[in-house]
Amino acid sequence: MANLAWKTFKGIPLALTLVWIAVFAAALHFMDKSVIAFLGILSSIVLVYYTNTSKTIKLVIGAAVLLVIIPLVAGENRYYMEVASQVGIYVAMALGLNIVVGFAGLLDLGYVAFFAAGAYAYAIFSTSQANEFIAGNLFPLSGEWFWPFLIVGLIVAAIFGILLGLPVLRVKGDYLAIVTLGFGEIIRIIFNNLDKPINITNGPQGITPIPSPELFGIKMGTPFFFYFIVLFVIAFIVLANIRFEHSRLGRAWIAVREDELAAQSMGISLLNAKLAAFATGASFAGVVGVIFAAKQTFIDPTSFTLMESIGILVMVILGGSGSIPGVVLGAAFVTILQVQLLKEFSNFLHSLQQSGIINLPNQLDPSKFQRLVFGIMLILVALYRPNGLIPAKRKKSDLDAIKESEFSKQKLGILGKLSQLASGKQS
Amino acid sequence: MLNILPQVLVDGLTLGFMYAVVALGYTMVYGILEFINFAHGEIFMVGAFVGTEVLLISDSLGALEGMNPFVALFLTLIIAMVLTGALGVGIERIAYRPLRGAPRLVPLISAIGVSFLLQDLVRFTEALARNEFYLNSPTLFTGSISLGSIASIPTKGLIVIVIAIVMMIALTLFVNKTKWGIAMRAVAQDQSTASLMTINVDKVIMLTFLIGSSLGGATGVLFAQNYGTIDPYIGFILGLKAFTAAVLGGIGNLRGAMVGGVLLGLLESLSGAFMGPLTNGAFGAEYKDVFAFSILILVLLFKPEGLFGEAVKEKV
Amino acid sequence: MKKLSHISILSAVLATSVALTGCAGTSNSSGGSNTSGGGQQSTDQSSASGGGATDGGVIKIATQTPLSGNQSSLGDAIKTGAEYALNLRKEEFKKLGFDIQLFPQDDQADPKIGVSNAEMLISNPDVYGVVGHLNSGVAIPSSVKYEEGNLVMVSPANTAVKLTEEGKKTVHRICARDDAQGPKAAMYAKNTLGVKTAFIIHDKTAYGQGLSDQVKLQFEKDGVQILGYEGITQGEKDYSAVLNQVTAKNPDIIFFGGLYPEGGILVKQAREKGYKGYFMGGDGLDSSDMIKIAGDAVEGVVFTSVAGDVTQTEEGKKWAEEYKKATNKPLETYSVYGFDSMNVILNGVMEAIKANGGKKPTREQVLEAVHKTKDFQGQFTKVTFDEKGDNVNADVFIYKYDKDKSTFVGKAE
């Protein structure tokens, strides 16, 4: 019943979407601390996606919300911008992992290693840490180096991806999962121990103070600027995702994901396709790592644990593996849940408790509920939206076209065409 | 330096046999459903808590007084196995069964959710009941057997090894000799054909979870006995290692899980004890996990199906 | 028809959520001014004051410690201590017309969560101070944000040297630094315990390794032979691999840089392996749980701490009893640190209110007042901040575990 309703559902009328945006923007502007208004604005992106109108208009409205409305009405509140840029960081990472898991079907449980590679690349060279092992007092670099380091992070992580991928990609399926997990852990442990014999990463003490980005002498250290930097990177990654999805390489990935053997017999080089997926996904994580390091101003190995890899994987699968809008939504959903919703919920319970409306024993303090609620949410989403929040769409028309083609009606199928061609050539 | 070698080997074996039994749970579920039961480590943890609570409560009631420690341990094991077995079956029923036929990775998400849920449920229950979530198990066995001057095996370590071996033998007999065991292997080979052969696949899967979980729960009790202290987060690291062990041996293969577990335990113990002195402090004991994972990766590179896994011929 | 029903549902949702924005929104607060509050705040006030005039407004003091995850028992101890201190002084502030509230945050021992919490705290104008953190790795990046928001932070537990060396004026701590605690611990081991050889183990965290490095330096200076320097993994329960190295070398002392969950297991397993020498650690071993975890093996374990003994005096004993009764929790050293840190901040707030003529002060005023703290006698530590925000009176004390409690040995010189 509900499914039927969903199928006949064409989309949200444009007017409603616009009203929604206007109402929440106004709400956020006039009552500047309303969390619901902020979430309303953020969720309007989802609304825009489902709006019943042309792609161009959706794109324009979406861009307007992200680039103009949110900075205008929420820009003064650092916390909202912090949440928004953290959401952005995870969206970008999830999109990178989507290439590996969603497109190429390689279960990677060590993805955070590439993130760490990017973050450490910037952190080591932008602070005096690099002086420990490079002669000459060349470091720290100034914040203007942030921009070239976006590229450096990309390259370093891509090299990491290829170096890890070369041996690792020979194993398949869940073996690959455990091998990547192993590599992720190895890299974290090595980063945690590389303070001796040569001090490269400063070990568990971490690296600080990592400079904020600078442009023309303007220091861009507040979440407001990071919001735009992250948006820019996401736009780049989304574009790359879309371009890849329908490119020759992208179709090769999907072929590998669906059936390695068949893909191989169609002349796809398995190793090359997989390596390309690994390196592309890794390079995006590397870029995000640089941004992360600059935003945090401090990094240490505890930010790059296995839980982090699992978290990003959860975002991809939750949103809909292989589906670009799905992955964006999944990452946003999980991050907002973790950094804002659960926190607001516990703050809310706490305020109820302080005013004596409810009385919980100290052991059940609401601020301790966060992981529990997260766990329950994961189970519920898995049970009720098993294909992800926005499942990946396969181009149905392609299949239909093949079925309808005259060759498929002949018994010979594709061979018929080949023999036709062959005979045509000969004649 | 070599004079500690026997001691290192004994410690490695104790740890390794625990890995092995937990790995069995992973490998059984994987063999049948091709799914990494991420929550298995948490079932192990629940087993540890159930066992410790049973011992603590009976201790406070004075029931342990004068009771033969073997009887006490046996009863504790039985209670923990029944409860964790039921828990495993319940989890399968609620969180995994509806997801059969869903994309391959979705049950993994559900399992991660279950894992978080169990960790915090145990934490809250313990915090409410005892005001803290660390538990210290009463030790049933003290003393040790010394092998001359070279090594001394603590009794409890020996008991861990013996019980683990007994459980493994029992499981092997069950799988190979009984009707249900044969059904399990049939389902693992081909679900749809097995169901055509009038095997109730649902029941077999339930049975798999029941056995795997109760073995995990029993290991939890042994763990609590051997190391004395447990917290709700012990399942994660141990589960991870046990899963690694299962893959090392060849996932889906019972013998592989056992060998993989023991091997991993030994590797960790050896590298932890000797890596520092051998490299003159440059690479210390903190690299033991790196070492263990490197061995795993090496093994998989040269034998991608694991030590005992059968290379599956791909059919077109 | 179907489409229509969707629209109606959507518009209903829209309408309710718009309505909600007016009255919900849990971090609603007055937009900077003292009296004009949002809806949330007025309910807070009316229910909390219960008749007393709290027209001055709400003052929130935050705690940021791990409240979930496996370090939550330490984080919870700080929070509980701070909460107890705040509750004791609620009346005092009510008389001035202010409602003080605790605003506990869970940093999950994760720098990312810590930083985003910090952003939330500085963007909430009711928050006037932070008690936190437990982990230096979280405190350092979070303090960058506090600095930007002029929000004073008083740390009960961060001993990493780096924290106060970066010249942030908002950062304060009442506990001693690693470079005070480490050398004193090493000197005590050398001079009083008379050790000649040592084996150092740490937990590969900023705290554990930082402290161990300091101890190692001092040992090397004093000619104590270091037989080994090894790291272990936090959260594991089996440390026999490292301990086999220890028993092979049989040092006079094991120094462990780390926290009690690992420390307790280490000492227990070391004794089971027949190790007979001393076992020593830093303030991370100071917890009633240490005794539970280590069991009988805890006897003779020596540790340094930056807090004097609570039950040395009659007054302290009484305080401990009251604390246990009020919070229904065992007294931990970290709860004491939390208690004193909170009082330092509350004193600052009080000073700032007075200086501001009874009106709600600015954060800068509170920061200034806290920074000027001089000779404040907390429940256990005396607090005077120096230029960097370190407590000049932070002494290092030596304790020793008996079978069932820790006993005060004396001040480490």
Coordinates of C-alpha atoms in Angstrom, one line a residue, chain A residues 30-403:
Chain A
F30 CA 14.7 35.6 13.4
M31 CA 15.2 33.0 16.1
D32 CA 18.9 32.5 15.6
K33 CA 19.3 29.5 18.0
S34 CA 16.7 27.2 16.7
V35 CA 18.2 23.9 15.9
I36 CA 15.1 22.7 14.1
A37 CA 15.2 25.6 11.8
F38 CA 18.8 24.9 11.0
L39 CA 18.0 21.2 10.3
G40 CA 15.0 22.3 8.2
I41 CA 17.3 24.4 6.0
L42 CA 19.8 21.5 5.7
S43 CA 17.0 19.0 4.8
S44 CA 15.6 21.3 2.2
I45 CA 18.4 20.0 0.0
V46 CA 16.7 16.6 0.1
L47 CA 13.4 18.3 -0.7
V48 CA 14.9 20.0 -3.7
Y49 CA 16.1 16.6 -4.8
Y50 CA 12.6 15.2 -4.8
T51 CA 11.0 18.3 -6.2
N52 CA 8.9 17.8 -9.3
T53 CA 10.7 20.1 -11.7
S54 CA 13.5 20.2 -14.2
K55 CA 17.1 19.4 -13.3
T56 CA 18.4 22.9 -14.0
I57 CA 15.9 24.6 -11.6
K58 CA 16.7 22.0 -8.9
L59 CA 20.4 22.7 -9.4
V60 CA 19.9 26.5 -9.2
I61 CA 17.7 26.2 -6.0
G62 CA 20.2 23.8 -4.5
A63 CA 23.1 26.0 -5.2
A64 CA 21.2 29.0 -3.9
V65 CA 20.4 27.2 -0.6
L66 CA 24.0 26.0 -0.1
L67 CA 25.9 29.1 -1.3
V68 CA 23.7 32.0 -0.3
I69 CA 20.9 31.1 2.1
I70 CA 22.8 28.9 4.6
P71 CA 25.8 31.3 4.9
L72 CA 23.4 34.3 5.2
V73 CA 21.2 33.0 7.9
A74 CA 23.5 30.6 9.7
G75 CA 26.9 32.1 8.9
E76 CA 27.1 34.1 12.2
N77 CA 26.6 31.0 14.3
R78 CA 30.0 29.2 14.4
Y79 CA 28.5 26.0 15.7
Y80 CA 26.1 25.6 12.8
M81 CA 28.9 26.3 10.3
E82 CA 31.0 23.8 12.1
V83 CA 28.3 21.2 11.9
A84 CA 27.8 22.0 8.2
S85 CA 31.5 21.8 7.4
Q86 CA 31.9 18.5 9.3
V87 CA 28.9 17.2 7.4
G88 CA 30.7 18.3 4.3
I89 CA 33.9 16.5 5.2
Y90 CA 32.1 13.3 5.7
V91 CA 30.0 13.7 2.6
A92 CA 33.3 14.2 0.6
M93 CA 34.9 11.1 2.1
A94 CA 31.8 9.0 1.7
L95 CA 31.7 10.0 -2.0
G96 CA 35.3 8.9 -2.3
L97 CA 34.6 5.5 -0.7
N98 CA 31.5 5.2 -2.9
I99 CA 33.8 4.8 -5.9
V100 CA 35.6 1.9 -4.2
V101 CA 32.6 0.2 -2.6
G102 CA 29.6 1.4 -4.6
F103 CA 31.0 1.4 -8.1
A104 CA 33.7 -1.2 -8.1
G105 CA 32.2 -3.3 -5.3
L106 CA 35.5 -3.6 -3.4
L107 CA 34.8 -3.8 0.4
D108 CA 37.4 -1.5 1.9
L109 CA 37.6 -1.4 5.7
G110 CA 40.9 0.6 5.8
Y111 CA 39.7 3.7 3.9
V112 CA 40.7 6.0 6.7
A113 CA 44.4 5.3 6.1
F114 CA 44.2 7.5 3.0
F115 CA 42.5 10.2 4.9
A116 CA 45.3 9.9 7.5
A117 CA 47.9 10.1 4.7
G118 CA 46.5 13.4 3.4
A119 CA 46.1 14.9 6.9
Y120 CA 49.7 13.9 7.9
A121 CA 51.1 15.2 4.6
Y122 CA 49.9 18.7 5.4
A123 CA 50.4 18.5 9.1
I124 CA 54.0 17.4 9.0
F125 CA 55.2 20.0 6.4
S126 CA 53.1 22.9 7.6
T127 CA 54.5 22.7 11.1
S128 CA 58.0 22.6 12.4
Q129 CA 57.6 18.8 12.7
A130 CA 59.3 18.4 9.3
N131 CA 62.5 19.9 10.7
E132 CA 63.0 16.8 12.7
F133 CA 64.0 14.8 9.7
I134 CA 64.8 17.3 7.0
A135 CA 67.9 19.4 7.4
G136 CA 67.8 23.1 7.2
N137 CA 65.3 25.2 9.1
L138 CA 62.8 25.3 6.2
F139 CA 59.6 24.7 8.1
P140 CA 56.9 25.6 9.2
L141 CA 55.2 26.6 6.0
S142 CA 52.7 29.4 6.0
G143 CA 49.0 28.9 5.6
E144 CA 49.1 29.9 2.0
W145 CA 50.7 26.5 1.3
F146 CA 47.3 25.0 2.2
W147 CA 46.2 25.3 -1.4
P148 CA 49.0 23.5 -3.1
F149 CA 48.8 20.9 -0.4
L150 CA 45.3 20.0 -1.5
I151 CA 47.0 18.7 -4.6
V152 CA 49.9 17.2 -2.7
G153 CA 47.4 15.4 -0.4
L154 CA 45.6 14.1 -3.4
I155 CA 48.8 12.7 -4.9
V156 CA 50.2 11.3 -1.7
A157 CA 47.0 9.5 -1.0
A158 CA 46.7 8.2 -4.6
I159 CA 50.2 6.8 -4.4
F160 CA 49.3 5.2 -1.1
G161 CA 46.3 3.8 -2.8
I162 CA 48.3 2.3 -5.6
L163 CA 51.0 1.0 -3.4
L164 CA 48.5 -0.7 -1.1
G165 CA 46.3 -1.8 -4.0
L166 CA 49.0 -3.6 -6.0
P167 CA 49.4 -6.4 -3.5
V168 CA 46.0 -6.3 -1.9
L169 CA 43.8 -6.4 -4.9
R170 CA 44.7 -9.9 -5.7
V171 CA 42.4 -11.1 -3.0
K172 CA 38.7 -11.1 -3.4
G173 CA 35.5 -10.4 -1.5
D174 CA 35.5 -10.5 2.2
Y175 CA 39.2 -11.4 2.2
L176 CA 39.8 -8.0 0.7
A177 CA 37.8 -6.5 3.6
I178 CA 40.0 -8.0 6.2
V179 CA 43.2 -7.3 4.3
T180 CA 42.3 -3.6 3.9
L181 CA 41.3 -3.6 7.5
G182 CA 44.8 -5.0 8.3
F183 CA 46.5 -2.3 6.3
G184 CA 44.4 0.4 7.8
E185 CA 45.4 -0.7 11.3
I186 CA 49.1 -1.2 10.2
I187 CA 49.2 2.4 9.0
R188 CA 47.6 3.8 12.1
I189 CA 50.0 1.8 14.4
I190 CA 53.0 2.9 12.3
F191 CA 51.9 6.6 12.5
N192 CA 51.5 6.1 16.2
N193 CA 55.0 4.8 16.5
L194 CA 57.0 6.8 14.0
D195 CA 58.4 9.1 16.7
K196 CA 61.4 6.7 16.9
P197 CA 63.9 5.9 15.6
I198 CA 63.3 9.0 13.4
N199 CA 60.6 11.4 14.6
I200 CA 58.3 11.8 11.6
T201 CA 54.8 11.8 13.0
N202 CA 55.5 12.8 16.6
G203 CA 53.7 9.6 17.7
P204 CA 50.8 9.7 20.1
Q205 CA 51.7 13.3 21.0
G206 CA 50.2 14.4 17.7
I207 CA 51.1 17.5 15.6
T208 CA 50.1 21.0 16.4
P209 CA 49.7 23.9 15.6
I210 CA 48.7 23.3 12.0
P211 CA 48.1 26.6 10.3
S212 CA 44.8 27.6 8.9
P213 CA 44.5 28.3 5.2
E214 CA 45.4 31.8 4.1
L215 CA 44.6 33.6 0.9
F216 CA 45.9 37.0 0.0
G217 CA 46.8 37.5 3.6
I218 CA 43.3 36.7 4.9
K219 CA 43.4 34.0 7.5
M220 CA 40.6 31.5 6.9
G221 CA 40.5 29.7 10.3
T222 CA 36.8 29.9 11.2
P223 CA 34.2 27.3 10.3
F224 CA 32.6 29.8 7.9
F225 CA 35.5 29.6 5.5
F226 CA 35.9 25.8 5.9
Y227 CA 32.3 25.5 4.9
F228 CA 33.0 27.0 1.5
I229 CA 36.3 25.1 1.0
V230 CA 34.5 21.9 1.8
L231 CA 31.6 22.8 -0.5
F232 CA 34.0 23.5 -3.3
V233 CA 35.7 20.1 -2.8
I234 CA 32.4 18.3 -2.7
A235 CA 31.3 19.9 -5.9
F236 CA 34.5 18.7 -7.5
I237 CA 34.1 15.2 -6.1
V238 CA 30.4 15.0 -7.1
L239 CA 31.3 16.1 -10.6
A240 CA 34.1 13.5 -10.7
N241 CA 31.7 10.9 -9.5
I242 CA 29.1 11.7 -12.1
R243 CA 31.7 11.8 -14.9
F244 CA 33.1 8.5 -13.8
E245 CA 29.8 6.8 -13.4
H246 CA 29.0 6.8 -17.1
S247 CA 32.5 6.8 -18.4
R248 CA 34.3 3.8 -19.9
L249 CA 36.1 3.3 -16.6
G250 CA 33.0 3.7 -14.6
R251 CA 31.1 1.1 -16.6
A252 CA 34.1 -1.2 -16.3
W253 CA 33.9 -0.8 -12.5
I254 CA 30.3 -1.7 -12.4
A255 CA 31.0 -4.6 -14.7
V256 CA 33.7 -5.8 -12.2
R257 CA 31.3 -5.3 -9.3
E258 CA 28.6 -7.4 -10.9
D259 CA 30.7 -10.2 -12.3
E260 CA 34.4 -10.2 -12.3
L261 CA 34.7 -13.2 -14.6
A262 CA 32.3 -11.8 -17.2
A263 CA 34.0 -8.4 -17.0
Q264 CA 37.4 -10.0 -17.6
S265 CA 36.1 -11.9 -20.6
M266 CA 34.8 -8.7 -22.1
G267 CA 38.4 -7.5 -22.1
I268 CA 38.4 -5.4 -18.9
S269 CA 41.7 -5.5 -17.1
L270 CA 40.6 -6.4 -13.6
L271 CA 43.8 -5.2 -11.9
N272 CA 43.8 -1.9 -13.7
A273 CA 40.1 -1.2 -13.1
K274 CA 40.4 -2.0 -9.4
L275 CA 43.6 -0.1 -9.0
A276 CA 42.0 2.9 -10.6
A277 CA 39.0 2.7 -8.3
F278 CA 41.3 2.3 -5.3
A279 CA 43.5 5.3 -6.3
T280 CA 40.6 7.6 -7.2
G281 CA 38.8 6.9 -3.9
A282 CA 42.0 7.3 -2.0
S283 CA 42.9 10.6 -3.6
F284 CA 39.6 12.1 -2.6
A285 CA 40.2 11.0 1.0
G286 CA 43.6 12.6 0.8
V287 CA 42.2 16.0 -0.2
V288 CA 39.7 15.8 2.6
G289 CA 42.5 14.8 5.0
V290 CA 44.3 18.1 4.2
I291 CA 41.2 20.1 5.0
F292 CA 40.6 18.1 8.1
A293 CA 44.1 18.8 9.4
A294 CA 43.8 22.5 8.7
K295 CA 40.4 22.7 10.4
Q296 CA 41.4 20.7 13.5
T297 CA 44.8 22.4 13.8
F298 CA 45.8 19.3 15.7
I299 CA 46.0 15.7 14.6
D300 CA 47.0 12.5 16.3
P301 CA 46.5 8.9 15.4
T302 CA 43.3 8.6 17.5
S303 CA 41.4 10.3 14.7
F304 CA 42.2 7.5 12.2
T305 CA 40.9 4.4 13.9
L306 CA 39.1 1.5 12.5
M307 CA 35.8 2.9 13.9
E308 CA 36.2 5.8 11.5
S309 CA 36.5 3.5 8.5
I310 CA 33.5 1.6 9.6
G311 CA 31.6 4.9 10.1
I312 CA 32.3 6.0 6.6
L313 CA 31.3 2.6 5.2
V314 CA 28.1 2.8 7.2
M315 CA 27.3 6.2 5.6
V316 CA 27.8 4.7 2.1
I317 CA 25.7 1.6 2.6
L318 CA 23.1 3.4 4.6
G319 CA 22.6 6.1 1.9
G320 CA 22.6 3.6 -0.9
S321 CA 25.8 2.0 -2.2
G322 CA 26.5 3.3 -5.7
S323 CA 24.0 6.1 -5.5
I324 CA 25.5 9.6 -5.5
P325 CA 22.5 11.4 -3.9
G326 CA 22.1 8.5 -1.5
V327 CA 25.6 8.6 -0.3
V328 CA 25.4 12.3 0.2
L329 CA 22.3 11.9 2.2
G330 CA 23.7 8.9 4.2
A331 CA 26.8 10.9 5.2
A332 CA 24.8 13.9 6.1
F333 CA 22.3 11.9 8.1
V334 CA 24.9 10.0 10.1
T335 CA 27.1 13.0 10.8
I336 CA 24.2 15.2 11.8
L337 CA 22.9 12.4 14.0
Q338 CA 26.2 12.1 15.7
V339 CA 27.4 15.6 16.0
Q340 CA 24.1 17.4 16.5
L341 CA 20.9 15.4 16.9
L342 CA 22.0 13.0 19.6
K343 CA 23.8 15.8 21.4
E344 CA 20.7 18.1 21.2
F345 CA 18.6 15.2 22.4
S346 CA 20.8 14.6 25.4
N347 CA 21.0 18.3 26.2
F348 CA 17.3 18.5 26.0
L349 CA 16.8 15.5 28.4
H350 CA 19.4 17.1 30.6
S351 CA 17.5 20.4 30.8
L352 CA 14.3 18.4 31.6
Q353 CA 16.2 16.7 34.3
Q354 CA 17.6 19.9 35.7
S355 CA 14.2 21.5 35.9
G356 CA 13.0 18.4 37.7
I357 CA 10.5 17.2 35.1
I358 CA 12.1 13.8 34.8
N359 CA 14.4 12.2 37.2
L360 CA 17.0 9.8 35.9
P361 CA 19.6 8.2 38.0
N362 CA 23.1 9.3 37.3
Q363 CA 24.0 6.0 35.6
L364 CA 21.4 6.7 33.0
D365 CA 22.6 10.2 32.3
P366 CA 21.2 11.2 28.9
S367 CA 24.5 12.3 27.5
K368 CA 25.6 8.7 27.6
F369 CA 22.9 7.5 25.3
Q370 CA 24.5 8.6 22.0
R371 CA 26.0 5.3 20.8
L372 CA 23.0 3.3 21.9
V373 CA 20.6 5.4 19.9
F374 CA 23.0 5.3 16.9
G375 CA 23.0 1.5 17.1
I376 CA 19.2 1.3 17.1
M377 CA 19.0 3.7 14.2
L378 CA 21.4 1.6 12.2
I379 CA 19.4 -1.5 12.8
L380 CA 16.1 0.2 11.9
V381 CA 17.4 1.7 8.7
A382 CA 19.0 -1.6 7.6
L383 CA 15.6 -3.4 8.3
Y384 CA 13.3 -0.9 6.7
R385 CA 15.4 0.7 3.9
P386 CA 17.7 -2.2 3.0
N387 CA 18.7 -0.7 -0.4
G388 CA 19.7 2.5 1.3
L389 CA 17.9 5.8 1.8
I390 CA 18.1 6.6 -1.9
P391 CA 18.8 3.4 -3.7
A392 CA 21.0 3.4 -6.8
K393 CA 19.2 3.6 -10.0
R394 CA 20.3 1.5 -12.9
K395 CA 19.5 2.8 -16.3
K396 CA 16.5 0.7 -17.1
S397 CA 16.3 1.9 -20.7
D398 CA 19.6 0.4 -21.6
L399 CA 18.4 -3.1 -20.7
D400 CA 15.1 -2.5 -22.4
A401 CA 16.8 -1.3 -25.5
I402 CA 18.9 -4.5 -25.6
K403 CA 15.9 -6.7 -25.1

